[in-house]
Amino acid sequence: MPKSTSLWIDTAHRPSAAPLVEDTSADVCVVGAGIAGLTTAYLLAREGRSVALIDAGEVGNGQTAVTTAHLSSVIDDGFTEMLRLHGPDGARLAHESHARAVDRIDMICGDEHIDCHFERVDGYLFLGKKDKESTIDEELEAARAADVKVMRLPQAPVKGFSSGPCLRFPNQAQFHPLRYLNGVADAFMRRGGRIYSQTRAESADGGDRACVKTASGHAIRAGSIVVATNSPFNDLVAIHTKQAPYTTYAIGLRVAVSEVTHALYWDTEDPYHYVRLQQTTNRELGGDNDERVDILIVGGEDHKSAQANDAEKRFECLVSWARERFPKAGPLEFRWSGQVMETVDGLGYIGRNPLDADNVYIATGDSGMGMTHGTIAGMLITDLIQRRANPWTELYDPARVRTGAAVEWVKENLNVALQYKDWLTRGDVKSIDEITPNNGAIIVEAGRKIAVYRDERGTIHRRSAVCPHLGCIVGWNPAASSWDCPCHGSRFDRFGAVFNGPSPKDLDPA
Ligand SMILES: Cc1cc2nc3c(=O)[nH]c(=O)nc-3n(C[C@H](O)[C@H](O)[C@H](O)COP(=O)(O)OP(=O)(O)OC[C@H]3O[C@@H](n4cnc5c(N)ncnc54)[C@H](O)[C@@H]3O)c2cc1C
Ligand code: FES
């Protein structure tokens, strides 16, 4: 049986910090210790600022633990889209900012001696089965218009994969995200930074007396606040109409070392498939020797969160897709899933929180590129707090509106409006008896929707199925054993505790 966890969680030591147990103060309070929050906290500490970093769980509790960690300057939505939405200067800046983010990760690994298998690799964009060669010709032209180094090839010069016509993007990279995060956390603390785990922020108020209040009743007074919780809990509507949550799936298959060339591979399908390799050892995978092996990581099969309930089928599709293209792939070792926030114009929202005080910043809208967007957040928000000009400020401004994104905006918000029909639909099952152990389902009781989870021992846990953010009905996600909201990305564990915003609180008792 494959492990239902990510390769990263399985192969990294997870340090633990103490919770905040008293009121405190700092120059900057950063909320969220994923790659965005931790990079921001670290870069500010490097400049001598006192920083308090809090997380509702531990370092690397969120989506950074379930990523696939391609470090790429090739924008996921494609340069054709970037040119249409942001113009040639915007497309060029977008590429440049992601390339600088990869360079910055490389530099931090060197400066702080972080052993996280950081590796420079080439990236290859190849055709989906039904896509025409003209798709990559268009992309080639657009990439060149954005000053991107790119080459068209009849076949990628790699072992173990027959790509057909493709584009080659040199100087991309990859790493082990949790080992990187742990290394940055250590470096941050060596520079005087404070990390408080198991410390949930409930409010973040800017202005002269800026303050983050925690669920345990403590206050952190700060000159500036950075909310890097993947999806901001301190913004009710403004940002959440401009981004949408998508669930994505990943598998890890064992391959012998050197059977497949280490590179980033992705195709032109929609949703697209994304592939890379990660070195590990037999021992790390539970074996009894240190022989090196590779894990071929393949991701894809995305769908709007909580709007599909067929995780098994999606994992199977990924496995057969991978075996068809990578015939050397061996046993399935891992399968996991996570959520990405897709913005209507393909780039993250990083900077001052719209409609808020000047000293409250957010980093959200990873658009499937959260490793680099998170690093850009660290660089850009540090500049904003340090009152330095940054050429990316306008491109990533959370308040921006791109007219070319209007159709996508309408489509996503109509989709959200449609989710309210769930108030009127039947439950997933008629009776609690139909729910098998370690499973969840929505039932209707006296006209109310209840999220019911039956644990391994058969005990029933009941919560209101109404999302505390704006009232959509959550759905059971069998791949992650979580309750996910189909509207703006809130997620709750099987017992109803919130672990991903925008909901500021847990599901109500049933
Ligand atoms: C399967 C998959 C594959 C992906 N592949 C790639 C890829 O190849 N390349 C890439 O660049 N990106 C990829 N991504 C996206 C990327 O992983 C994420 O965008 C990125 O990890 C998000 O980082 P973050 O720091 O913004 O958020 P997170 O890592 O989610 O961190 C947020 C933190 O905030 C904490 N938190 C939340 N609410 C509160 C609160 N109220 N108070 C205190 N703390 C709180 C959470 O506990 C968490 O630790 C992928 C994502 C998935 C799911
Ligand atoms: S996340 Fe907005 S209603 Fe649930």
Coordinates of C-alpha atoms in Angstrom, one line a residue, residues 176-415:
H176 CA 13.2 19.3 -0.5
P177 CA 10.8 21.9 0.8
L178 CA 10.6 20.9 4.4
R179 CA 14.3 20.5 4.8
Y180 CA 14.7 23.9 3.3
L181 CA 12.0 25.3 5.7
N182 CA 13.6 23.7 8.7
G183 CA 17.0 25.2 7.7
V184 CA 15.5 28.7 7.3
A185 CA 13.7 28.4 10.6
D186 CA 17.0 27.5 12.4
A187 CA 18.8 30.4 10.6
F188 CA 15.9 32.8 11.6
M189 CA 16.2 31.8 15.3
R190 CA 20.0 32.1 15.2
R191 CA 19.4 35.7 14.1
G192 CA 17.2 36.4 17.1
G193 CA 13.8 35.6 15.5
R194 CA 11.1 34.0 17.7
I195 CA 8.8 31.2 16.5
Y196 CA 5.6 30.4 18.5
S197 CA 3.8 27.3 17.3
Q198 CA 0.3 26.1 18.2
T199 CA -0.6 29.9 18.3
R200 CA -3.6 30.8 16.1
A201 CA -4.2 34.4 15.2
E202 CA -7.8 35.4 15.4
S203 CA -7.5 39.1 14.4
A204 CA -4.8 41.3 12.9
D205 CA -5.5 45.1 13.3
G206 CA -3.1 47.6 11.8
G207 CA -2.6 51.3 12.5
D208 CA -0.7 53.0 15.2
R209 CA -1.4 50.4 17.8
A210 CA -1.1 47.4 15.4
C211 CA -1.9 44.1 17.2
V212 CA -2.4 40.5 16.5
K213 CA -4.7 38.7 18.9
T214 CA -4.4 35.0 19.4
A215 CA -7.0 32.4 20.1
S216 CA -5.4 31.8 23.5
G217 CA -6.1 35.4 24.4
H218 CA -2.6 36.9 24.0
A219 CA -1.6 40.0 22.1
I220 CA 1.4 40.7 19.9
R221 CA 2.0 44.4 19.4
A222 CA 4.0 45.2 16.3
G223 CA 5.0 48.0 14.0
S224 CA 3.9 45.9 11.0
I225 CA 1.8 42.7 10.5
V226 CA 2.3 40.2 7.7
V227 CA -0.5 37.7 7.2
A228 CA 1.0 34.7 5.3
T229 CA -1.6 32.1 6.1
N230 CA -1.9 30.9 2.4
S231 CA -5.4 32.4 2.3
P232 CA -5.8 35.5 4.5
F233 CA -8.2 35.2 7.4
N234 CA -8.1 39.1 7.9
D235 CA -9.8 39.9 4.6
L236 CA -13.5 39.1 4.4
V237 CA -14.2 39.6 0.7
A238 CA -11.8 41.9 -1.3
I239 CA -9.2 39.2 -2.1
H240 CA -11.5 36.2 -2.0
T241 CA -13.5 37.2 -5.1
K242 CA -10.2 37.3 -7.1
Q243 CA -8.9 33.9 -6.3
A244 CA -10.3 30.4 -6.2
P245 CA -9.3 27.1 -4.5
Y246 CA -8.3 24.1 -6.5
T247 CA -7.5 20.6 -5.2
T248 CA -4.5 19.0 -6.9
Y249 CA -3.1 15.4 -6.5
A250 CA 0.4 14.0 -6.4
I251 CA 1.9 10.5 -6.5
G252 CA 5.5 9.2 -5.9
L253 CA 6.8 6.2 -7.8
R254 CA 10.1 4.5 -7.1
V255 CA 12.7 4.5 -10.0
A256 CA 16.3 3.3 -10.1
V257 CA 18.8 6.1 -9.9
S258 CA 19.7 7.6 -13.3
E259 CA 16.9 5.8 -15.1
V260 CA 15.1 9.2 -15.6
T261 CA 17.0 12.5 -15.9
H262 CA 16.4 14.9 -13.1
A263 CA 14.4 17.8 -14.7
L264 CA 11.1 19.6 -14.4
Y265 CA 8.6 18.3 -16.9
W266 CA 5.1 19.6 -17.5
D267 CA 2.6 19.4 -20.4
T268 CA 0.2 21.7 -22.2
E269 CA -3.0 20.0 -21.0
D270 CA -5.6 21.7 -18.9
P271 CA -5.3 20.8 -16.1
Y272 CA -1.7 20.1 -16.8
H273 CA 0.6 17.3 -15.4
Y274 CA 3.8 18.2 -13.6
V275 CA 6.7 15.9 -13.0
R276 CA 10.1 15.9 -11.2
L277 CA 12.4 13.5 -9.4
Q278 CA 13.6 13.6 -5.8
Q279 CA 16.6 11.6 -4.6
T280 CA 16.2 9.6 -1.4
T281 CA 17.5 6.4 0.1
N282 CA 16.1 2.9 0.7
R283 CA 16.4 3.5 4.4
E284 CA 14.4 6.8 4.3
L285 CA 11.7 4.7 2.5
G286 CA 11.7 2.2 5.3
G287 CA 14.3 -0.2 3.9
D288 CA 17.4 -1.5 5.7
N289 CA 20.2 0.0 3.6
D290 CA 21.4 3.3 2.3
E291 CA 21.3 2.6 -1.4
R292 CA 20.2 5.7 -3.3
V293 CA 16.8 5.6 -5.1
D294 CA 14.8 8.3 -6.9
I295 CA 11.1 9.0 -6.5
L296 CA 9.3 10.2 -9.7
I297 CA 6.7 12.7 -8.5
V298 CA 3.8 13.3 -10.8
G299 CA 1.0 15.8 -10.1
G300 CA -2.2 16.9 -11.7
E301 CA -5.9 16.0 -12.0
D302 CA -6.9 19.4 -10.4
H303 CA -10.5 20.3 -9.8
K304 CA -12.3 23.1 -8.0
S305 CA -12.1 22.3 -4.3
A306 CA -15.0 20.3 -2.8
Q307 CA -16.6 20.1 -6.3
A308 CA -15.6 16.4 -7.0
N309 CA -15.6 13.4 -4.9
D310 CA -13.6 10.9 -6.9
A311 CA -10.0 11.0 -5.4
E312 CA -9.4 7.3 -6.0
K313 CA -10.1 7.6 -9.7
R314 CA -7.9 10.7 -9.9
F315 CA -4.9 8.9 -8.3
E316 CA -5.4 6.0 -10.7
C317 CA -5.4 8.3 -13.7
L318 CA -2.1 9.9 -12.5
V319 CA -0.5 6.4 -12.1
S320 CA -1.5 5.2 -15.5
W321 CA -0.5 8.6 -17.1
A322 CA 2.9 8.3 -15.4
R323 CA 3.4 4.6 -16.4
E324 CA 2.6 5.3 -20.0
R325 CA 5.1 8.1 -20.3
F326 CA 7.8 6.9 -17.8
P327 CA 8.0 3.1 -18.5
K328 CA 10.9 2.7 -16.0
A329 CA 8.6 3.8 -13.1
G330 CA 8.4 1.2 -10.4
P331 CA 6.1 0.7 -7.3
L332 CA 3.8 3.4 -6.1
E333 CA 5.3 4.7 -2.8
F334 CA 3.3 7.9 -2.0
R335 CA 0.0 9.6 -2.8
W336 CA -1.2 12.9 -1.4
S337 CA -3.2 15.9 -2.3
G338 CA -3.4 19.6 -1.4
Q339 CA -4.9 22.9 -2.4
V340 CA -3.7 25.7 -4.6
M341 CA -5.2 29.2 -4.8
E342 CA -5.6 30.3 -8.5
T343 CA -5.9 34.0 -9.0
V344 CA -7.9 35.4 -11.9
D345 CA -4.8 36.8 -13.6
G346 CA -2.2 34.1 -12.9
L347 CA 0.0 36.0 -10.4
G348 CA 0.1 36.1 -6.6
Y349 CA -1.3 38.9 -4.4
I350 CA 1.6 40.2 -2.4
G351 CA 1.8 43.6 -0.6
R352 CA -0.5 45.9 1.4
N353 CA -3.8 44.4 2.3
P354 CA -6.5 46.4 0.4
L355 CA -9.0 48.4 2.5
D356 CA -6.7 48.0 5.5
A357 CA -4.2 50.1 7.4
D358 CA -0.9 50.8 5.7
N359 CA 1.1 48.5 7.9
V360 CA -0.8 45.2 7.2
Y361 CA 0.6 43.1 4.4
I362 CA -0.6 39.8 2.9
A363 CA 0.9 37.1 0.7
T364 CA -1.7 34.8 -1.1
G365 CA -2.8 33.5 -4.5
D366 CA 0.1 31.1 -5.1
S367 CA -1.3 30.1 -8.5
G368 CA 0.5 26.8 -8.3
M369 CA 3.8 28.6 -7.9
G370 CA 3.8 29.1 -4.2
M371 CA 7.5 28.2 -3.6
T372 CA 8.6 31.1 -5.7
H373 CA 5.7 33.4 -5.0
G374 CA 6.4 32.7 -1.2
T375 CA 10.0 33.7 -1.8
I376 CA 9.0 36.8 -3.8
A377 CA 6.7 37.7 -0.9
G378 CA 9.7 37.6 1.5
M379 CA 11.7 39.9 -0.8
L380 CA 8.9 42.3 -1.7
I381 CA 7.3 42.7 1.7
T382 CA 10.7 43.1 3.3
D383 CA 11.4 46.0 0.9
L384 CA 7.9 47.5 1.6
I385 CA 8.5 47.4 5.4
Q386 CA 12.0 48.8 5.0
R387 CA 10.6 51.6 2.8
R388 CA 12.6 50.6 -0.2
A389 CA 11.4 50.8 -3.8
N390 CA 10.8 47.4 -5.4
P391 CA 10.1 47.0 -9.2
W392 CA 7.5 44.3 -8.5
T393 CA 5.3 46.3 -6.2
E394 CA 2.6 47.2 -8.8
L395 CA 2.7 43.8 -10.5
Y396 CA 1.8 41.9 -7.3
D397 CA -0.3 44.7 -5.7
P398 CA -3.3 42.9 -4.0
A399 CA -5.5 45.8 -5.0
R400 CA -4.8 45.5 -8.7
V401 CA -7.5 44.9 -11.4
R402 CA -6.5 43.6 -14.8
T403 CA -9.3 44.2 -17.4
G404 CA -8.2 41.1 -19.3
A405 CA -9.1 39.0 -16.3
A406 CA -12.8 40.1 -16.2
V407 CA -14.1 36.9 -17.9
E408 CA -12.3 34.6 -15.4
W409 CA -13.5 36.8 -12.5
V410 CA -17.1 36.5 -13.6
K411 CA -16.7 32.7 -14.2
E412 CA -15.3 32.0 -10.8
N413 CA -17.8 34.2 -8.9
L414 CA -20.7 32.6 -10.8
N415 CA -19.3 29.3 -9.7

